mmCIF file of C-alpha atoms and ligand atoms in Angstrom:
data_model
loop_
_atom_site.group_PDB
_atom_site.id
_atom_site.type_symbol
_atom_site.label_atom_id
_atom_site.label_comp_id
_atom_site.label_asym_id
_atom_site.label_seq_id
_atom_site.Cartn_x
_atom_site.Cartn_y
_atom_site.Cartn_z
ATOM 1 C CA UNK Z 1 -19.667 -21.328 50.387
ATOM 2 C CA UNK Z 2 -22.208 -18.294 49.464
ATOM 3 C CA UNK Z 3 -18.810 -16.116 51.014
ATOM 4 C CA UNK Z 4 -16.841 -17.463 49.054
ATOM 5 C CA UNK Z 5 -18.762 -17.204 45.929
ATOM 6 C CA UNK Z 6 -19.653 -13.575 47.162
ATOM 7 C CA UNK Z 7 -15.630 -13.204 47.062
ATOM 8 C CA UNK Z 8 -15.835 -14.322 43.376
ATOM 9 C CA UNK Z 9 -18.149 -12.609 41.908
ATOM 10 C CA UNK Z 10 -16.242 -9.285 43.605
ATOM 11 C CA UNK Z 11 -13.029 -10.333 42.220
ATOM 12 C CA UNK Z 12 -14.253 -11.037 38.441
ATOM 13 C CA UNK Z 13 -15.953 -7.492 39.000
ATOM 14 C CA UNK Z 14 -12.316 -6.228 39.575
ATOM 15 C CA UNK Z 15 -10.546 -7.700 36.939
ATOM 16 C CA UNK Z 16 -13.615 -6.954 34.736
ATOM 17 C CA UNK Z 17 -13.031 -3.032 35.871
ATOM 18 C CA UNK Z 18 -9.169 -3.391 35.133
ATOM 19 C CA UNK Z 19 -9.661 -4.637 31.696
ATOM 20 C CA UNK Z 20 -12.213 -2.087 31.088
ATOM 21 C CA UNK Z 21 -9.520 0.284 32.015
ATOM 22 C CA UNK Z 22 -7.026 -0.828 29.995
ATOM 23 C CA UNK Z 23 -9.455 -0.629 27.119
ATOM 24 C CA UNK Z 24 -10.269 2.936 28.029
ATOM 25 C CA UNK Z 25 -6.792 4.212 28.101
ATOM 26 C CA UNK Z 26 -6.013 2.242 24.915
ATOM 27 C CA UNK Z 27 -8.730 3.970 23.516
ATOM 28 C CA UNK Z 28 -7.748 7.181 24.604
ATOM 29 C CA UNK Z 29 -4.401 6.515 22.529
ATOM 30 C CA UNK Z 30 -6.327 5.497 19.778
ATOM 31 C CA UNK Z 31 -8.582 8.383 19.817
ATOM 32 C CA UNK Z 32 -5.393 10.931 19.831
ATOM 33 C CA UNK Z 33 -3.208 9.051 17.056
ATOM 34 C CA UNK Z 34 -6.357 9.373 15.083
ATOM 35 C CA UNK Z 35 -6.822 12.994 14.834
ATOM 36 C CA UNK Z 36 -3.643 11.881 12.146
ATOM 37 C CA UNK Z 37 -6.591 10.756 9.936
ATOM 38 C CA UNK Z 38 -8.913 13.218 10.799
ATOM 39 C CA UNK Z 39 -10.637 14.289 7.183
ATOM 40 C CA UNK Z 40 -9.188 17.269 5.564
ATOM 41 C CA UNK Z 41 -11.977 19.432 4.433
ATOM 42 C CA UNK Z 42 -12.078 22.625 1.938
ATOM 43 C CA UNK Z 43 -13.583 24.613 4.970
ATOM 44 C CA UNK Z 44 -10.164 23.703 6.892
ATOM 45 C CA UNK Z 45 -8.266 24.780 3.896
ATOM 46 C CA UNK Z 46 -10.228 28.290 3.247
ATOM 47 C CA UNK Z 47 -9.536 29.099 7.263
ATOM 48 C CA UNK Z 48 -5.370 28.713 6.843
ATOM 49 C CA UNK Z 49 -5.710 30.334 3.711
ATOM 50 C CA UNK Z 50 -7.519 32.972 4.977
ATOM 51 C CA UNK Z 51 -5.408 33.331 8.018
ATOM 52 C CA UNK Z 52 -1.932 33.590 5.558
ATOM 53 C CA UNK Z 53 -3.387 35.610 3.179
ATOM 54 C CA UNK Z 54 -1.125 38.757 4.087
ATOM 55 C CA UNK Z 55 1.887 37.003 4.508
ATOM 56 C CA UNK Z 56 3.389 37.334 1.499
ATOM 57 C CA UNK Z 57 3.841 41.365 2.759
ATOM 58 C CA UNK Z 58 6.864 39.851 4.551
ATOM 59 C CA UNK Z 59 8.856 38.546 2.052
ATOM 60 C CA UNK Z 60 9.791 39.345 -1.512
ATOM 61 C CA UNK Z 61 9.059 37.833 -5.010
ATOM 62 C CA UNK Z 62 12.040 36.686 -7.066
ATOM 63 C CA UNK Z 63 13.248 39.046 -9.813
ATOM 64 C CA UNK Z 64 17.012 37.653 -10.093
ATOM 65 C CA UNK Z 65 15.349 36.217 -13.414
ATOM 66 C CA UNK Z 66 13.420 39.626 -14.463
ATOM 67 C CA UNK Z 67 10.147 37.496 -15.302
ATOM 68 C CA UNK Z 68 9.658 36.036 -12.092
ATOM 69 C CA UNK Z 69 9.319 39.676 -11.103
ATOM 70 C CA UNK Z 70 6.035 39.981 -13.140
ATOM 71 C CA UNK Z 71 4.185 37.263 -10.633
ATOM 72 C CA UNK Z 72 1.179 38.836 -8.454
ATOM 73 C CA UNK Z 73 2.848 38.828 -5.194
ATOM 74 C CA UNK Z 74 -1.251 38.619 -3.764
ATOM 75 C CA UNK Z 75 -2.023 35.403 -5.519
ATOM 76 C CA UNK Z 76 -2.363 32.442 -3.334
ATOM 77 C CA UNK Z 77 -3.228 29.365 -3.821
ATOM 78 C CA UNK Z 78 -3.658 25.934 -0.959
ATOM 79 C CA UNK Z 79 -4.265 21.990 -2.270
ATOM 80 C CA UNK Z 80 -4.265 18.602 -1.112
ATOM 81 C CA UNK Z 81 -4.180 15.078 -2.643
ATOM 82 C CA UNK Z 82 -5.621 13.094 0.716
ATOM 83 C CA UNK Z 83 -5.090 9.019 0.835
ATOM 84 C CA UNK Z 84 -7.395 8.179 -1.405
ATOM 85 C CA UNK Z 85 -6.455 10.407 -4.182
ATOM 86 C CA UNK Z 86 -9.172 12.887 -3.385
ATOM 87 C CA UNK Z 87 -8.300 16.255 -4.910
ATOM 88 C CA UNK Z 88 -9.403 19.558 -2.306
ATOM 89 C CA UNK Z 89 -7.947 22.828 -3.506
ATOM 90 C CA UNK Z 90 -8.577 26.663 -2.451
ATOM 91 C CA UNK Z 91 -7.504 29.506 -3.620
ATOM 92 C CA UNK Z 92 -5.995 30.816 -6.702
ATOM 93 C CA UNK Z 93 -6.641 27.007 -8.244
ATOM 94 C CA UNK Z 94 -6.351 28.229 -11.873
ATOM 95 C CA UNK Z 95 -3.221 30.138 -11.104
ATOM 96 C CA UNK Z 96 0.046 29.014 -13.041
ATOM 97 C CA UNK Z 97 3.713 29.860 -11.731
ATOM 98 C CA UNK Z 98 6.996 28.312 -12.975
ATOM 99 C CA UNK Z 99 7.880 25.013 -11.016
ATOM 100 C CA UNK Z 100 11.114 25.985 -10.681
ATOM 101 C CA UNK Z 101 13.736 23.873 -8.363
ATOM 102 C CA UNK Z 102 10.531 21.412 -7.873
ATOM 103 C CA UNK Z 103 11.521 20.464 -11.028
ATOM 104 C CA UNK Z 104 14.834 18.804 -9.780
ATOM 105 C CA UNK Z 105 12.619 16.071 -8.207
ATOM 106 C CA UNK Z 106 10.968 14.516 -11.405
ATOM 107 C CA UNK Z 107 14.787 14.973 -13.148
ATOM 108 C CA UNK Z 108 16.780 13.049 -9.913
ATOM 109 C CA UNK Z 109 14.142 10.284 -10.446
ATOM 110 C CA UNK Z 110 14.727 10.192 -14.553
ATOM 111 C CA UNK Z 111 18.487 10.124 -13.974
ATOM 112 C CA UNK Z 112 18.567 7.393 -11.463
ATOM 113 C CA UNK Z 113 15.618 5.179 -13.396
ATOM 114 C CA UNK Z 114 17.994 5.342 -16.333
ATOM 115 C CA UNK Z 115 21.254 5.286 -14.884
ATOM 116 C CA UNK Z 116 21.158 3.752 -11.126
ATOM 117 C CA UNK Z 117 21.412 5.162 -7.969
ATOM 118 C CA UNK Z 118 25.097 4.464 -7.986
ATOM 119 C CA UNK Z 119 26.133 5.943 -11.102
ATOM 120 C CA UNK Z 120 24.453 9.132 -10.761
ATOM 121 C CA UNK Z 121 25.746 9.438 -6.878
ATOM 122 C CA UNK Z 122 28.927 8.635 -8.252
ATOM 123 C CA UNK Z 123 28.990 11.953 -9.257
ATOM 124 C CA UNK Z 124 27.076 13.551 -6.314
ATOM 125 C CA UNK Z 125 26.515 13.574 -3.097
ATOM 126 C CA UNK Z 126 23.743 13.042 -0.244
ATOM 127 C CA UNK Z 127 24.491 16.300 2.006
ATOM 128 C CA UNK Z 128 22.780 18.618 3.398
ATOM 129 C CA UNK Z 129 23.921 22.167 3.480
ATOM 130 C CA UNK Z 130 24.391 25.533 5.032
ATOM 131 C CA UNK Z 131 24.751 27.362 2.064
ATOM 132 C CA UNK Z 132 21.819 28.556 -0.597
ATOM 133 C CA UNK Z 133 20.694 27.114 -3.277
ATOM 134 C CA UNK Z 134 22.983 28.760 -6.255
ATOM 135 C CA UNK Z 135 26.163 27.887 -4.094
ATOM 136 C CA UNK Z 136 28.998 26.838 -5.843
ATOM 137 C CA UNK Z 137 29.446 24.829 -2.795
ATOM 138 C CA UNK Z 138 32.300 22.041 -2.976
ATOM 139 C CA UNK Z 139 32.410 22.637 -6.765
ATOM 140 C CA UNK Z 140 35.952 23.679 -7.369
ATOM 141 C CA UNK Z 141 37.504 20.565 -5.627
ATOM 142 C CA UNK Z 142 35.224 18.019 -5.397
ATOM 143 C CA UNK Z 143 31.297 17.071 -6.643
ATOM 144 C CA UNK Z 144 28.130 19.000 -6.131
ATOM 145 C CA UNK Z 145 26.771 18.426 -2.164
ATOM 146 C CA UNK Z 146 23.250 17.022 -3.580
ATOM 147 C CA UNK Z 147 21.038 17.166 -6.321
ATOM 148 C CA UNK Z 148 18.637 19.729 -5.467
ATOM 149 C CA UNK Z 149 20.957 22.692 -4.892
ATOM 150 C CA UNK Z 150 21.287 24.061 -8.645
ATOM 151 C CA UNK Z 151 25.120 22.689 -9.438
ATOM 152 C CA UNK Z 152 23.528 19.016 -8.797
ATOM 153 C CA UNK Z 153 20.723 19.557 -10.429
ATOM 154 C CA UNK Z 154 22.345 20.723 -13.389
ATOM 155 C CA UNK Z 155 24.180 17.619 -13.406
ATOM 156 C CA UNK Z 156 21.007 15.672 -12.710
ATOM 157 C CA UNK Z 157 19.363 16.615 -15.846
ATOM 158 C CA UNK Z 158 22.811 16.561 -18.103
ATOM 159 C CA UNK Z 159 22.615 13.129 -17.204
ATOM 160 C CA UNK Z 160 19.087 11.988 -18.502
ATOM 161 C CA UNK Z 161 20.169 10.298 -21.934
ATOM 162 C CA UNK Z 162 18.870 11.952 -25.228
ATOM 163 C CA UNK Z 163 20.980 14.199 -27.308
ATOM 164 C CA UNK Z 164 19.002 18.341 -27.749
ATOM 165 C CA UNK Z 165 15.801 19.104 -25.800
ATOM 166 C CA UNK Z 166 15.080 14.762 -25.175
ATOM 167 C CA UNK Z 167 16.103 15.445 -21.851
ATOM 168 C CA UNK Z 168 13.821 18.143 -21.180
ATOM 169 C CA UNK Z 169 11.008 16.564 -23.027
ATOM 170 C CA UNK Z 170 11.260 13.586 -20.455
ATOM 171 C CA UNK Z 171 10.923 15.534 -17.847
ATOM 172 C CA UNK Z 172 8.024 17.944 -18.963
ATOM 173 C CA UNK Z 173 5.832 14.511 -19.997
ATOM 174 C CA UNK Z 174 6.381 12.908 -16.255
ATOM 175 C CA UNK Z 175 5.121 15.871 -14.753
ATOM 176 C CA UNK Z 176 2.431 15.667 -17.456
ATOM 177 C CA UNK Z 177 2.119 12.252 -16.601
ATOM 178 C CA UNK Z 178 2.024 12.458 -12.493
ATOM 179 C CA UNK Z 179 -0.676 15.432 -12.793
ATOM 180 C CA UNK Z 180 -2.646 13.522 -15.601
ATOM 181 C CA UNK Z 181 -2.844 17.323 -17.427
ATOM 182 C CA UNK Z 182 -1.578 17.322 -21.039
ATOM 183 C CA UNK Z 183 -1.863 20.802 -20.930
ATOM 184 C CA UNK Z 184 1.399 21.318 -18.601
ATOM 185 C CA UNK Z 185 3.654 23.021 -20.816
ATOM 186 C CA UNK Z 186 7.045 25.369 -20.396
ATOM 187 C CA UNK Z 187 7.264 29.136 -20.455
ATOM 188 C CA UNK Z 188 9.108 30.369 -23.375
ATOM 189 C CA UNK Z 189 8.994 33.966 -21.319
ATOM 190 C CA UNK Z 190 10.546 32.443 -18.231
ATOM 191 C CA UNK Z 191 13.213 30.326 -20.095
ATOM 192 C CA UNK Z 192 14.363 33.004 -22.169
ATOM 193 C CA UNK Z 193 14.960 34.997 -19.119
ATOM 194 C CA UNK Z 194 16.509 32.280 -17.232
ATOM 195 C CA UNK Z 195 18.756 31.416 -19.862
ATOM 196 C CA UNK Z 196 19.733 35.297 -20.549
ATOM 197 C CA UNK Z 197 20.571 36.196 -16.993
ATOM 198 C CA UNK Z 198 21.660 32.091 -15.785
ATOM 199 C CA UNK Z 199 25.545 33.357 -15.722
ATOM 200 C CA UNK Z 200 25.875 31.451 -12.147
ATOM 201 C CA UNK Z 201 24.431 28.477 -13.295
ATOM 202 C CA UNK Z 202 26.682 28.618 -16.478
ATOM 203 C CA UNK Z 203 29.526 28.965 -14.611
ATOM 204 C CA UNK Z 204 28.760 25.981 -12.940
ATOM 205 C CA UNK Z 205 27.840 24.212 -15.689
ATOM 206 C CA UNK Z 206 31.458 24.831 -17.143
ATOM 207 C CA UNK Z 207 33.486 24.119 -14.567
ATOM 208 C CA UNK Z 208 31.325 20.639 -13.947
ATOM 209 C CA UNK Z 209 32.597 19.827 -17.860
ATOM 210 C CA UNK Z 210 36.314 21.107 -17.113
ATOM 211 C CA UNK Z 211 36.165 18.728 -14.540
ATOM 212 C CA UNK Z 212 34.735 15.581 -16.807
ATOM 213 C CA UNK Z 213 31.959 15.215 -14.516
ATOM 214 C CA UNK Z 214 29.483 16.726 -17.348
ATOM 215 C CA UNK Z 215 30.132 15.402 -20.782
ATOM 216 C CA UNK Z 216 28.754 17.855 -23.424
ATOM 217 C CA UNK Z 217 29.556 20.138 -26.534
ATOM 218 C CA UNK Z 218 27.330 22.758 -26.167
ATOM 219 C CA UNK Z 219 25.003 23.805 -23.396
ATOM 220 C CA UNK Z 220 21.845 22.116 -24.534
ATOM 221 C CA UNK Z 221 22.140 20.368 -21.356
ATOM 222 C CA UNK Z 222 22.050 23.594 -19.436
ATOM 223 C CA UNK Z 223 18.939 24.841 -21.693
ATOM 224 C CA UNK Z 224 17.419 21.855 -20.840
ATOM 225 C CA UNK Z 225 17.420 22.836 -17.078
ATOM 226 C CA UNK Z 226 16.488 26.075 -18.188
ATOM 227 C CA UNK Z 227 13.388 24.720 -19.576
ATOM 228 C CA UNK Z 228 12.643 22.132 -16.687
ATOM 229 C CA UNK Z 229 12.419 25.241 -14.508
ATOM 230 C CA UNK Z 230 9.899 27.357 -16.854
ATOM 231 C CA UNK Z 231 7.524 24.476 -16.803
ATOM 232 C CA UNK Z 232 4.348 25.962 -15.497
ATOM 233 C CA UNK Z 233 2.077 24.782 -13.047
ATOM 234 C CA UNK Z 234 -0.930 25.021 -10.390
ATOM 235 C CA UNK Z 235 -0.863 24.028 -6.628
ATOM 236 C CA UNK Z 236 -2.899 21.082 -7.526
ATOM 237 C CA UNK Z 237 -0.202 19.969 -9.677
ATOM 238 C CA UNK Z 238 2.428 20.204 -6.735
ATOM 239 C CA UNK Z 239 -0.057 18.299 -4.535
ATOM 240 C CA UNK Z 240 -0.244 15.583 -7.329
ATOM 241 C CA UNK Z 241 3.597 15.350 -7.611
ATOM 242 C CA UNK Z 242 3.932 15.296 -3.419
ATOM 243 C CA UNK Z 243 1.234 12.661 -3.386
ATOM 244 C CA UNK Z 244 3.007 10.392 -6.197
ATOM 245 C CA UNK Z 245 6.138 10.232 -4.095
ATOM 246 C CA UNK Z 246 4.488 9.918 -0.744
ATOM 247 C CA UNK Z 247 2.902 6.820 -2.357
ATOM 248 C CA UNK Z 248 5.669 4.653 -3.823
ATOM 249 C CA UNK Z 249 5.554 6.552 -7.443
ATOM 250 C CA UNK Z 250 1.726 5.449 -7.737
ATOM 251 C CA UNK Z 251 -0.346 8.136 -9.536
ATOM 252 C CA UNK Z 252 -3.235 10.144 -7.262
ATOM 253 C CA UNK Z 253 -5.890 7.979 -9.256
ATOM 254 C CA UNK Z 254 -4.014 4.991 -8.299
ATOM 255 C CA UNK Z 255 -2.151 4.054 -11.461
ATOM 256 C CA UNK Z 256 1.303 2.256 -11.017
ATOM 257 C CA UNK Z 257 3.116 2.347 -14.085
ATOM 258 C CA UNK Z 258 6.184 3.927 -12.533
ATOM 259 C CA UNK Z 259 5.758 2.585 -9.263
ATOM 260 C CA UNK Z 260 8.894 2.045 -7.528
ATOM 261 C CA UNK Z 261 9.638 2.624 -3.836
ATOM 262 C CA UNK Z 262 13.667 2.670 -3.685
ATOM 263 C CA UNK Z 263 13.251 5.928 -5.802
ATOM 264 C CA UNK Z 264 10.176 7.347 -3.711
ATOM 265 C CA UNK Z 265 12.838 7.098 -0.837
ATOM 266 C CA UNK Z 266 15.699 8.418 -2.373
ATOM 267 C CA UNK Z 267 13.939 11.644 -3.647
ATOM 268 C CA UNK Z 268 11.531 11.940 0.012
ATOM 269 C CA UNK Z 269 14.785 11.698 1.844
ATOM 270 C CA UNK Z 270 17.049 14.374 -0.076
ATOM 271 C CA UNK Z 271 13.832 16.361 0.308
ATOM 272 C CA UNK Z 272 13.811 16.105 3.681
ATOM 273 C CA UNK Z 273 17.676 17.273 4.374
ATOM 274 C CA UNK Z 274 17.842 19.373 1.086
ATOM 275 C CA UNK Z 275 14.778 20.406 -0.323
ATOM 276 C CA UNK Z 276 14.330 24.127 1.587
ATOM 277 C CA UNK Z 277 18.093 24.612 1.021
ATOM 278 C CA UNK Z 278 19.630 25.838 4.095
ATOM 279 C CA UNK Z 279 16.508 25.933 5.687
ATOM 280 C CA UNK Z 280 16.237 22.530 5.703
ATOM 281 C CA UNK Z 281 17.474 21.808 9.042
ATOM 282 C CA UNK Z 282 15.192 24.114 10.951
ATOM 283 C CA UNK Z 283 12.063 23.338 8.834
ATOM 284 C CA UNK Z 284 12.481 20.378 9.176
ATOM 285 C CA UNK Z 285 12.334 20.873 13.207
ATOM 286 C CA UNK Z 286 9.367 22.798 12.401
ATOM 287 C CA UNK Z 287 7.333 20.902 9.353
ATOM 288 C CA UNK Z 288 8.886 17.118 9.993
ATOM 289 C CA UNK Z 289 8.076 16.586 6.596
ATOM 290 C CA UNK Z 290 10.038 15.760 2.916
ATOM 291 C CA UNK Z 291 8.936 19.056 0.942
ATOM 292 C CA UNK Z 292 10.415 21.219 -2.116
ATOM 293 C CA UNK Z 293 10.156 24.779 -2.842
ATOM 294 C CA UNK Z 294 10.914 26.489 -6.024
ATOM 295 C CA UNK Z 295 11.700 30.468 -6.363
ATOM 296 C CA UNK Z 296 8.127 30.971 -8.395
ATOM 297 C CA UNK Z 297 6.667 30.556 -4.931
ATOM 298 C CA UNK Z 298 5.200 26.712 -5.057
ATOM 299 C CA UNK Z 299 5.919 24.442 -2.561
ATOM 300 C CA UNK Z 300 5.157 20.541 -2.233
ATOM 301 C CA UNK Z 301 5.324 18.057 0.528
ATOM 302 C CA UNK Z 302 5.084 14.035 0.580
ATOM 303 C CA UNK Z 303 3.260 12.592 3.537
ATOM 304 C CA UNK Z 304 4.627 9.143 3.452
ATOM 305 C CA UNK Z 305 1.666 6.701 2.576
ATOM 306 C CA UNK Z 306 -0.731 9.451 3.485
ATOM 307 C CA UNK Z 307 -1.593 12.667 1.349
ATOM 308 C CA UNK Z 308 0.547 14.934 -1.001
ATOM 309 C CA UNK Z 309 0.290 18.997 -0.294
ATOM 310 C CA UNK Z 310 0.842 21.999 -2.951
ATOM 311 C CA UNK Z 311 0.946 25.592 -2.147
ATOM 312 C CA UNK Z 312 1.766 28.899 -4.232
ATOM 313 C CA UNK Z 313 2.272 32.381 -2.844
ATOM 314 C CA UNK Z 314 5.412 34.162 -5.027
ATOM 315 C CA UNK Z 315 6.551 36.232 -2.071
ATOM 316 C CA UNK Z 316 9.840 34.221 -0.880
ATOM 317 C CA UNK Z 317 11.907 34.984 2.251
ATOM 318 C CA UNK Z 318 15.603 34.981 2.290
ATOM 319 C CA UNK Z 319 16.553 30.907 1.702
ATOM 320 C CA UNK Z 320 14.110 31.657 -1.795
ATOM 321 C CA UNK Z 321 10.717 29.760 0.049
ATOM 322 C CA UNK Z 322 7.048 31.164 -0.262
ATOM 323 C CA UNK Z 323 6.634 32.614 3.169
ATOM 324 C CA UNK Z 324 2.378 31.882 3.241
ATOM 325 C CA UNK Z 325 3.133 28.684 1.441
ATOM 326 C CA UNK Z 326 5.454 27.865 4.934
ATOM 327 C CA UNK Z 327 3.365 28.996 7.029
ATOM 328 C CA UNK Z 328 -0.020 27.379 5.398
ATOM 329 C CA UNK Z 329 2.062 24.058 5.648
ATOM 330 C CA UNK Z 330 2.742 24.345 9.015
ATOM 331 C CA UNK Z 331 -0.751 25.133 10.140
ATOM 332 C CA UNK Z 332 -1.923 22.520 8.458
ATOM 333 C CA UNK Z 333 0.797 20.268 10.115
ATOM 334 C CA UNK Z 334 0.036 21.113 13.563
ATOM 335 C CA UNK Z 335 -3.981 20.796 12.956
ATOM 336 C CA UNK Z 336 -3.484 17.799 11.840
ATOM 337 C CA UNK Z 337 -0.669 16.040 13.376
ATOM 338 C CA UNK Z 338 1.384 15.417 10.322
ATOM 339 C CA UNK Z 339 4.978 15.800 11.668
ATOM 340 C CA UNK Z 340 6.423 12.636 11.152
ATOM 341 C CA UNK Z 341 8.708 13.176 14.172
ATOM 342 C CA UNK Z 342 5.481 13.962 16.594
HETATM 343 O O1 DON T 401 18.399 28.041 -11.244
HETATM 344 C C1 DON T 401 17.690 28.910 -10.782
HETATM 345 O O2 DON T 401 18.154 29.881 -10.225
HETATM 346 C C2 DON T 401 16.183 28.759 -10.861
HETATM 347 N N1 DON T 401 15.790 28.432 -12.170
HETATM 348 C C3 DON T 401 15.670 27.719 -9.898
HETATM 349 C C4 DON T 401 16.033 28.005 -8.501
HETATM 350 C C5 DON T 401 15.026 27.644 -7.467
HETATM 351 O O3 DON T 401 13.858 27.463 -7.699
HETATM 352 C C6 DON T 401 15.537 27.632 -6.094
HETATM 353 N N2 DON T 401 14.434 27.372 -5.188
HETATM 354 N N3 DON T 401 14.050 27.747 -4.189
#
């Protein structure tokens, strides 16, 4: 009797020490997925700042569109929008550069609130793409590959209803709206530049109305994307406008107003295959994660349900993307485990 009770106690002992194994190496998993949450902090941000600071000596900044050319290829500037809508920037904070192709974003989700996913795609489509982003790719026979490559875009914003600059002025007060900053306004500098030396973008323009898909009379519609991309901007702003579609169209201090996740998924998607142009592919290999450049040297990236990141450094490499704003990204990727596909 006292053996076998002996033998009892030993076995609930065992199982006792397998369950507490199991918990251990449960918690073990739970104590690596977590470094996914592990808090962001401004120290974290000044170190891969710091670290990128002389990267932009490897690339180039934009002068296609001769004011572009005037940006300080030094400035730099690193931001975050973590879960709860907590704002951590570094950097050149105060900084403004042109938003550029980030632009497209804010104008796909206008055109499709207004006009449905179908009708605008009717006229578009959902590829990626090997060529860069002022390719008249496709154009001559057939529809632009996507809308963030310029020939889609342009037909993004020709299709946002409004006769002039209503368009525009859409667009300009949802990014106003997103970053909560009335202040956001347009370069007149940068759109008069764009507009004088846009002849590629015109010519697409045309030959999208020769073929009926963009119904117009005079190239207000094309201003209007002129102006879209002279709207100016900080980091913080681009970490704002990754955070609202990361989060369903919800605002960084919560407010839902626009909230609507079939549209957070279409635009986080053609980010993801299109939004570093032909890049896209590899960086997305690299980064794992929907993101947006424009050629005045911001980037943003949505971290689905988690935080929204903006970077600026004007000095682009060859596909037109900030080479420190890549590289910060992708630091703070790998310290913090946010490659979707990991
Ligand atoms: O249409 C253009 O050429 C510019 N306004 C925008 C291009 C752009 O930002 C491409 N991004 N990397």
């Amino acid at each position: 009797m006292k053996k076998n009770k002996t033998y009892s106690i030993l076995f609930s002992l065992f199982v006792m020490s397998l369950s507490i194994n199991s918990t251990v190496i449960f918690a073990q998993t739970t104590v690596q997925k977590s470094t996914n949450t592990k808090e962001i902090t401004k120290n974290k941000l000044t170190e891969i700042l710091e670290k990128n600071r002389t990267a932009y000596t490897k690339g180039k900044v934009a002068d296609y569109i001769p004011e572009l050319g005037k940006m300080d290829a030094k400035a730099i500037a690193f931001s975050v929008v973590t879960e709860k809508g907590k704002v951590i920037s570094v950097g050149d904070t105060n900084k403004k550069f042109t938003i550029q192709s980030i632009s497209k974003l804010i104008a796909l989700m206008i055109a499709v609130n207004e006009k449905g996913e179908k009708n605008v795609f009717d006229k578009m489509g959902y590829y990626g793409t090997d060529k860069p982003f002022n390719h008249f790719a496709n154009l001559e026979s057939g529809k632009p590959l996507n809308p963030l490559m310029n020939a889609g875009a342009i037909l993004t914003t020709s299709l946002i209803e409004g006769e002039g600059e209503v368009g525009f002025q859409k667009i300009l007060k949802m990014i106003r709206y997103i970053t909560k900053n009335d202040l956001i306004d347009y370069s007149k500098s940068v759109y008069e530049s764009e507009k004088e030396t846009g002849h590629r973008n015109r010519g697409m323009f045309y030959i999208m109305k020769n073929s009926g898909l963009i119904e117009a009379n005079d190239e207000e519609k094309l201003n209007n994307y002129f102006k879209q991309c002279s709207i100016e901007i900080t980091a913080e702003d681009l970490a704002k406008i990754g955070y609202f579609f990361a989060h369903q169209c919800t605002r960084f201090d919560g407010d839902t107003t626009y909230k609507n996740s079939e549209i957070s998924t279409l635009v986080q998607s053609q980010m993801l295959i299109a939004g570093m142009y032909e890049y896209s592919g590899e960086y997305a290999r690299r980064v794992g994660l929907p993101s947006k450049s424009g050629v005045g040297g911001g980037i943003t990236v949505a971290v689905a349900n988690e935080m929204g990141i903006g970077v600026f450094s004007p000095s682009l490499d060859t596909h037109g993307n900030s080479v420190a704003g890549y590289q910060m990204i992708l630091d703070l990727v790998n310290e913090y485990h946010l490659n979707l596909f990991e």
